[in-house]
Every structure is written in C-alpha cells, then in structure tokens.
Short mmCIF file of C-alpha atoms and ligand atoms in Angstrom, two decimals:
data_model
loop_
_atom_site.label_atom_id
_atom_site.label_comp_id
_atom_site.label_asym_id
_atom_site.label_seq_id
_atom_site.Cartn_x
_atom_site.Cartn_y
_atom_site.Cartn_z
CA MET A 730 21.70 278.33 162.88
CA VAL A 731 21.29 277.87 166.83
CA TYR A 732 18.31 274.82 167.54
CA THR A 733 16.70 274.19 171.00
CA ARG A 734 16.94 271.02 173.44
CA LYS A 735 13.19 270.87 174.87
CA ASN A 736 12.21 268.89 177.72
CA GLN A 737 11.23 265.50 177.09
CA ARG A 738 7.44 266.15 178.53
CA ASP A 739 6.59 268.69 176.03
CA LEU A 740 7.36 266.81 172.69
CA THR A 741 4.50 266.35 170.59
CA ALA A 742 3.96 262.85 169.57
CA ALA A 743 5.38 263.35 166.35
CA GLU A 744 8.93 264.60 167.85
CA ARG A 745 9.00 261.65 170.05
CA ARG A 746 8.33 259.54 167.39
CA SER A 747 11.32 261.19 165.32
CA PHE A 748 13.56 260.87 167.91
CA VAL A 749 12.70 257.12 168.40
CA ALA A 750 13.18 256.91 165.02
CA ALA A 751 16.93 258.50 164.77
CA VAL A 752 18.04 256.43 167.34
CA LEU A 753 16.72 253.16 166.18
CA GLU A 754 18.47 254.06 162.77
CA LEU A 755 21.71 255.04 164.55
CA LYS A 756 21.59 251.47 165.76
CA ARG A 757 20.58 249.67 163.12
CA ARG A 758 23.56 251.96 161.46
CA GLY A 759 26.27 249.88 164.05
CA GLU A 760 27.14 253.95 164.84
CA TYR A 761 24.88 253.62 168.48
CA ASP A 762 27.47 250.94 169.61
CA GLU A 763 30.64 253.10 168.84
CA PHE A 764 29.50 255.55 171.44
CA VAL A 765 28.82 252.91 173.89
CA ARG A 766 32.31 251.88 173.60
CA THR A 767 33.72 255.38 173.89
CA HIS A 768 32.22 255.45 177.59
CA ILE A 769 33.10 252.16 178.26
CA ASP A 770 36.83 253.13 177.13
CA PHE A 771 36.89 256.40 178.93
CA TYR A 772 34.84 254.94 181.95
CA THR A 773 38.40 255.46 184.46
CA ALA A 774 37.96 255.95 188.14
CA ASP A 775 40.26 257.82 190.73
CA GLY A 776 42.62 256.07 192.60
CA GLY A 777 44.61 254.92 189.19
CA GLY A 778 47.59 256.36 187.79
CA ARG A 779 45.50 257.53 184.48
CA LEU A 780 44.14 260.33 182.93
CA ARG A 781 40.86 260.67 183.96
CA VAL A 782 38.88 262.41 181.08
CA ALA A 783 35.31 261.64 181.59
CA HIS A 784 34.42 260.78 185.17
CA MET A 785 35.68 261.73 188.36
CA ALA A 786 37.29 264.74 187.33
CA PRO A 787 36.86 268.15 186.63
CA SER A 788 35.97 267.62 182.70
CA PHE A 789 33.14 265.03 183.21
CA LEU A 790 30.94 268.16 182.33
CA PRO A 791 32.62 269.65 179.00
CA TRP A 792 33.69 265.61 177.87
CA HIS A 793 30.12 264.38 178.14
CA ARG A 794 28.73 268.16 176.88
CA LYS A 795 31.22 267.12 173.70
CA PHE A 796 29.66 263.43 174.26
CA LEU A 797 26.11 264.36 173.63
CA LEU A 798 26.99 267.23 170.26
CA GLU A 799 28.47 264.25 168.48
CA PHE A 800 25.59 262.04 169.16
CA GLU A 801 23.25 264.80 168.61
CA ARG A 802 25.02 265.45 165.37
CA ALA A 803 24.74 261.71 164.44
CA LEU A 804 21.08 262.03 165.36
CA ARG A 805 20.53 264.84 162.82
CA ARG A 806 22.30 263.71 159.69
CA ILE A 807 20.03 261.10 159.96
CA ASP A 808 16.60 263.45 160.20
CA ALA A 809 17.79 267.54 161.11
CA THR A 810 14.28 268.27 163.08
CA VAL A 811 15.96 265.80 165.91
CA THR A 812 17.63 267.15 169.09
CA VAL A 813 18.29 265.38 172.18
CA PRO A 814 15.83 266.22 174.87
CA TYR A 815 16.38 266.61 178.48
CA TRP A 816 14.42 264.40 181.18
CA ASP A 817 14.30 266.61 184.30
CA TRP A 818 13.75 264.12 187.40
CA THR A 819 13.24 266.26 189.83
CA ARG A 820 9.83 266.63 188.30
CA ASP A 821 9.00 263.49 186.48
CA ASN A 822 10.29 261.73 188.86
CA THR A 823 8.11 257.83 189.53
CA PRO A 824 7.58 255.21 186.84
CA ALA A 825 4.49 256.59 186.11
CA ALA A 826 5.90 259.30 184.29
CA SER A 827 5.20 259.57 180.27
CA LEU A 828 8.96 259.51 179.77
CA TRP A 829 8.78 255.61 180.32
CA SER A 830 5.79 255.24 177.93
CA GLU A 831 5.56 252.73 174.85
CA ASP A 832 6.06 255.08 172.34
CA PHE A 833 9.06 256.67 174.07
CA MET A 834 11.84 255.28 176.60
CA GLY A 835 9.73 252.34 177.28
CA GLY A 836 9.31 250.99 180.79
CA ASN A 837 10.65 249.11 183.60
CA GLY A 838 12.63 245.49 183.60
CA ARG A 839 10.69 242.92 184.22
CA ARG A 840 10.95 241.66 188.03
CA SER A 841 12.85 238.14 186.77
CA ASP A 842 15.44 238.99 184.73
CA LEU A 843 15.36 242.97 184.91
CA GLN A 844 14.71 242.71 181.22
CA VAL A 845 12.98 245.65 179.73
CA THR A 846 9.58 244.20 177.47
CA THR A 847 7.56 246.94 176.54
CA GLY A 848 8.13 250.00 174.13
CA PRO A 849 10.55 250.58 171.35
CA PHE A 850 13.84 249.24 172.83
CA ALA A 851 12.11 246.22 174.05
CA TYR A 852 14.73 242.94 173.28
CA ALA A 853 11.56 241.03 171.77
CA ALA A 854 11.09 244.47 169.04
CA GLY A 855 14.12 243.02 167.23
CA ARG A 856 15.87 246.64 166.86
CA TRP A 857 18.04 246.76 170.63
CA THR A 858 20.63 244.34 170.99
CA VAL A 859 23.29 245.15 173.50
CA LYS A 860 26.36 244.78 171.91
CA TYR A 861 28.86 246.28 174.08
CA ALA A 862 28.42 245.94 178.01
CA MET A 863 30.64 245.40 181.28
CA THR A 864 28.32 242.38 181.81
CA GLU A 865 27.04 239.47 179.67
CA VAL A 866 23.30 240.72 179.02
CA SER A 867 22.02 240.95 175.60
CA TYR A 868 18.97 242.94 176.26
CA LEU A 869 18.23 246.34 178.20
CA THR A 870 17.62 246.06 181.82
CA ARG A 871 15.97 248.10 184.37
CA ASP A 872 14.90 248.34 187.70
CA PHE A 873 13.70 251.66 188.50
CA GLY A 874 13.99 252.50 192.11
CA ARG A 875 16.12 249.59 193.03
CA PRO A 876 13.32 247.49 195.42
CA ARG A 877 15.61 245.53 197.27
CA ASP A 878 17.75 248.92 198.29
CA PRO A 879 15.28 251.19 197.85
CA ILE A 880 16.64 254.88 196.09
CA THR A 881 14.83 257.95 195.12
CA LEU A 882 15.50 260.74 192.34
CA PRO A 883 16.96 263.90 193.40
CA THR A 884 14.70 266.50 194.83
CA ALA A 885 14.45 270.37 193.35
CA ALA A 886 15.54 271.10 196.57
CA GLN A 887 18.80 268.97 196.52
CA LEU A 888 19.72 270.75 192.83
CA ASP A 889 19.26 273.99 194.00
CA GLU A 890 21.54 273.81 196.76
CA VAL A 891 24.30 271.89 194.24
CA LEU A 892 23.61 275.04 192.26
CA ARG A 893 24.69 277.47 194.98
CA GLU A 894 28.05 276.29 194.40
CA ARG A 895 30.38 279.24 193.83
CA ALA A 896 33.70 277.49 192.43
CA TYR A 897 33.45 274.77 189.13
CA ASP A 898 35.72 272.34 191.04
CA THR A 899 38.50 272.05 193.50
CA ALA A 900 41.35 270.14 194.87
CA PRO A 901 41.48 266.63 195.02
CA TRP A 902 39.94 267.47 191.53
CA ASN A 903 38.34 263.65 191.73
CA SER A 904 35.90 261.94 193.38
CA THR A 905 36.36 263.31 197.17
CA SER A 906 35.97 267.02 196.44
CA PRO A 907 34.75 268.70 199.17
CA SER A 908 32.99 271.19 197.51
CA GLY A 909 32.69 272.48 193.64
CA LEU A 910 29.45 272.45 191.14
CA ARG A 911 31.28 268.91 189.43
CA ASN A 912 31.81 267.15 191.87
CA ARG A 913 28.73 267.77 193.70
CA LEU A 914 26.75 267.54 190.31
CA GLU A 915 28.80 264.11 189.39
CA GLY A 916 27.30 263.30 192.59
CA TRP A 917 29.98 261.57 194.78
CA ALA A 918 29.80 261.86 198.57
CA PRO A 919 31.36 259.96 201.33
CA GLY A 920 29.69 257.45 202.78
CA SER A 921 28.13 253.88 202.30
CA GLY A 922 25.40 252.14 200.27
CA ASN A 923 23.17 254.48 198.65
CA ASP A 924 24.60 257.49 200.70
CA ARG A 925 27.46 257.31 198.30
CA PHE A 926 25.11 258.46 195.54
CA ARG A 927 23.65 261.95 194.61
CA ILE A 928 22.10 264.22 192.00
CA HIS A 929 23.93 262.75 188.52
CA ASN A 930 24.96 259.15 190.04
CA ARG A 931 21.61 258.93 191.93
CA VAL A 932 20.14 258.83 188.36
CA HIS A 933 21.63 256.11 187.07
CA ARG A 934 21.12 254.17 190.18
CA TRP A 935 17.49 255.04 190.20
CA VAL A 936 16.88 253.66 186.57
CA GLY A 937 19.48 250.78 187.40
CA GLY A 938 20.41 247.87 185.23
CA LEU A 939 22.81 248.53 182.53
CA MET A 940 22.60 252.46 183.54
CA LEU A 941 24.86 251.23 186.34
CA GLY A 942 28.22 251.63 184.98
CA GLY A 943 30.56 252.00 181.95
CA GLY A 944 27.71 250.42 179.58
CA SER A 945 24.79 252.51 180.70
CA VAL A 946 24.95 254.35 176.90
CA ASN A 947 22.87 251.22 176.17
CA ASP A 948 19.84 253.11 178.02
CA PRO A 949 18.55 255.13 175.52
CA VAL A 950 17.65 257.33 178.63
CA PHE A 951 21.41 258.24 179.46
CA TRP A 952 21.40 261.25 176.60
CA LEU A 953 17.93 262.59 178.36
CA HIS A 954 19.64 262.39 181.59
CA HIS A 955 22.71 263.95 180.75
CA SER A 956 21.00 266.50 178.74
CA PHE A 957 19.32 267.63 181.77
CA VAL A 958 22.78 267.53 183.39
CA ASP A 959 24.13 269.76 180.84
CA LEU A 960 21.02 272.10 181.09
CA VAL A 961 22.35 272.27 184.85
CA TRP A 962 25.95 273.26 184.48
CA SER A 963 25.01 275.98 181.81
CA ARG A 964 22.02 277.92 184.12
CA TRP A 965 25.02 277.59 186.52
CA GLN A 966 27.50 279.22 183.95
CA GLN A 967 24.72 281.90 183.49
CA ARG A 968 23.76 282.36 187.30
CA ASN A 969 28.33 282.57 188.00
CA PRO A 970 29.64 284.28 184.48
CA GLY A 971 33.01 284.63 186.07
CA ALA A 972 33.80 281.04 187.55
CA ALA A 973 35.07 279.50 184.62
CA TYR A 974 36.33 275.50 184.17
CA LEU A 975 39.47 275.35 186.89
CA PRO A 976 42.21 273.82 186.90
CA ALA A 977 43.11 276.95 185.03
CA GLU A 978 46.58 275.56 184.54
CA PRO A 979 48.09 271.74 184.25
CA LEU A 980 49.00 270.48 188.10
CA PRO A 981 52.36 270.91 188.81
CA LEU A 982 55.24 268.19 189.18
CA GLY A 983 54.64 266.66 192.93
CA ASP A 984 50.80 267.42 193.21
CA ALA A 985 48.94 264.04 193.68
CA GLN A 986 46.73 264.52 190.60
CA TYR A 987 49.85 265.56 188.41
CA ARG A 988 48.89 264.40 184.89
CA LYS A 989 45.88 262.75 185.88
CA VAL A 990 43.13 265.64 185.36
CA VAL A 991 42.55 267.80 182.11
CA ALA A 992 43.22 271.54 182.76
CA ARG A 993 41.13 274.54 180.40
CA HIS A 994 42.93 274.71 177.92
CA GLU A 995 44.23 270.74 177.59
CA PRO A 996 42.95 268.51 174.76
CA MET A 997 40.24 265.82 176.02
CA ALA A 998 40.58 262.55 174.39
CA PRO A 999 39.03 261.27 171.81
CA TRP A 1000 38.00 264.40 170.34
CA GLY A 1001 40.50 266.87 171.15
CA VAL A 1002 38.74 269.69 172.37
CA THR A 1003 39.77 271.71 175.30
CA PRO A 1004 37.18 272.49 178.53
CA ALA A 1005 37.44 276.29 177.40
CA GLU A 1006 36.26 275.50 174.00
CA MET A 1007 33.51 273.45 175.26
CA SER A 1008 32.36 275.99 177.85
CA ASP A 1009 29.72 278.00 175.63
CA HIS A 1010 26.97 276.12 173.52
CA GLY A 1011 25.32 279.39 173.27
CA GLN A 1012 25.75 279.26 169.69
CA ILE A 1013 24.77 275.37 168.60
CA TYR A 1014 21.96 275.09 170.95
CA ARG A 1015 19.89 276.63 173.47
CA TYR A 1016 17.33 275.09 176.33
CA VAL A 1017 13.81 275.79 176.68
CU1 CU B 1023 29.53 259.14 181.74
CU1 CU B 1024 25.99 259.55 183.86
#
C-alpha cells in the first residue's frame, strides 16, 4: 500500500500527537539514537581521501531518501498510521509557525544556553536526553535565525531557481560542483559566512544548535526538513524524466574523485542499496 507524506501544517491534532508519540517511543527503545549515530558516522566532508556517500557527494539525495525510509519504517512498526511529514520552509518561515508549537516540535532555545525548554523534546520533560552528538550537550538546542549573525530561510524564488537545473550533478562531484540539482539543493556555494550556505544547508543553519553538523538528527525537525528536501528532488525528477542520477559509471582511475563518490549502480553503505534503486519512491510513498 502506497502511503502519503503530508505537509506538517496540514496535520490534524491527532496526527501530530501520533507522530510525536512514535518518535518518543523510538527514542525510549534506543532505536532513535542509532539513527543519530549512523548520521554521525557518515558525516564525511570532501577534501579527505575517503569515500563520501551522505554529504558533499552525488549520493546526498538517495542516501537521505533511504535514511528517511528506514526511520519511517521504524516509526510505522510502532504506529502504522504514522508517516514523516514535511516542512516547507519557504512558507512556514518564521519562529511563529505552528511547526514550533508546544504539541509538536517545541520552540526556540533559550538565550542563556540555547536549551529548548518547550514541547515534547524539552530536556526537562524527561524523554529527550541527547546521547550522541559532536558536542557535549545532553539537551536539545536551537538558535532560530542566528541573532549574532542573522540568516533567513530560503525563499520560494530561490528554490524555483534550483529546480531549473537540468542535470542531476556534475564534476567535480563535491561541494564545489558549479551546477546540477544535487549541489544547488544541498546548498554549498562559494563565499564565506552565511553566503556559503544555501537551500538545504541554510535551513540547518537557521534552526541552529544541534541542527548544525553531524548530530543534527538529535533534533526531530531534521526529518521534516529532509522530507521536504526529498519532495523537492521528487518534483525535479517529475519535471526531468530523462535526467537520471550521475555519475552513471564509476569515475576512472586518474579522476580526482576516483573511488570517492558512488556511481548510479554502486551500493551505498550502510544499506547496500544503489542510487538507481532509490530513484523511484512511487510504489512506497507519495507527497500530498
Ligand atoms: Cu545528512
Ligand atoms: Cu541535512
């Protein structure tokens, strides 16, 4: 049965409750922190000599599609009515959005230590202690809009521009690829400070706190953000039916990215699925 992923703003109060309850139950069982750990393990930047599968690489999109599916499968084992909603940050683009309400994601971090003190994931509520992170915090943190160095969420016009890209990805297949859907959507751009962060990266930066870096999965909004990133890829695929994942073949010996990026039919760790196998989600879920 094909299920649907909905815009989080359209969820009923009961649907919000079910989603939150399933996430908390996954956390209680210790399974949630395994997702956090997987993401930290695969947080590899370019520049090094290692294979990059999750970030700064063509497989950024299929890797996260599979990651979300695994998470959603775990939630649905707890409650079969739950799916991962998406956060359209071009529309719900302020701290006043219902996304951040007391019965859903909770709000911003407090000024003194960025600790989130409202909603189901507040430390004091007792059900959301951070186990794995790249920093020493045990509580969820957020810093909406980075007041010290203000940043805004991506606009609909900026996202439309990304959707006009015609190729999936292009050489040099990393954070410096000058065009292609993948790097434009992942959001690495030349420059420094906030300028370097566009679209997907900019959203991580706008939420701030734990949403920065490899431990970003500690913030449940990670899933709603990546659900929308996946939706954008899906829309782009519909508009460009002939434009498959690139590179199609493994890069040759002598290429700077030889053995550092995954080609269309190569397996992606830790699951072993290929980008080609992840390209069509239509038999599993749809976006509404
Ligand atoms: Cu990631
Ligand atoms: Cu991300």
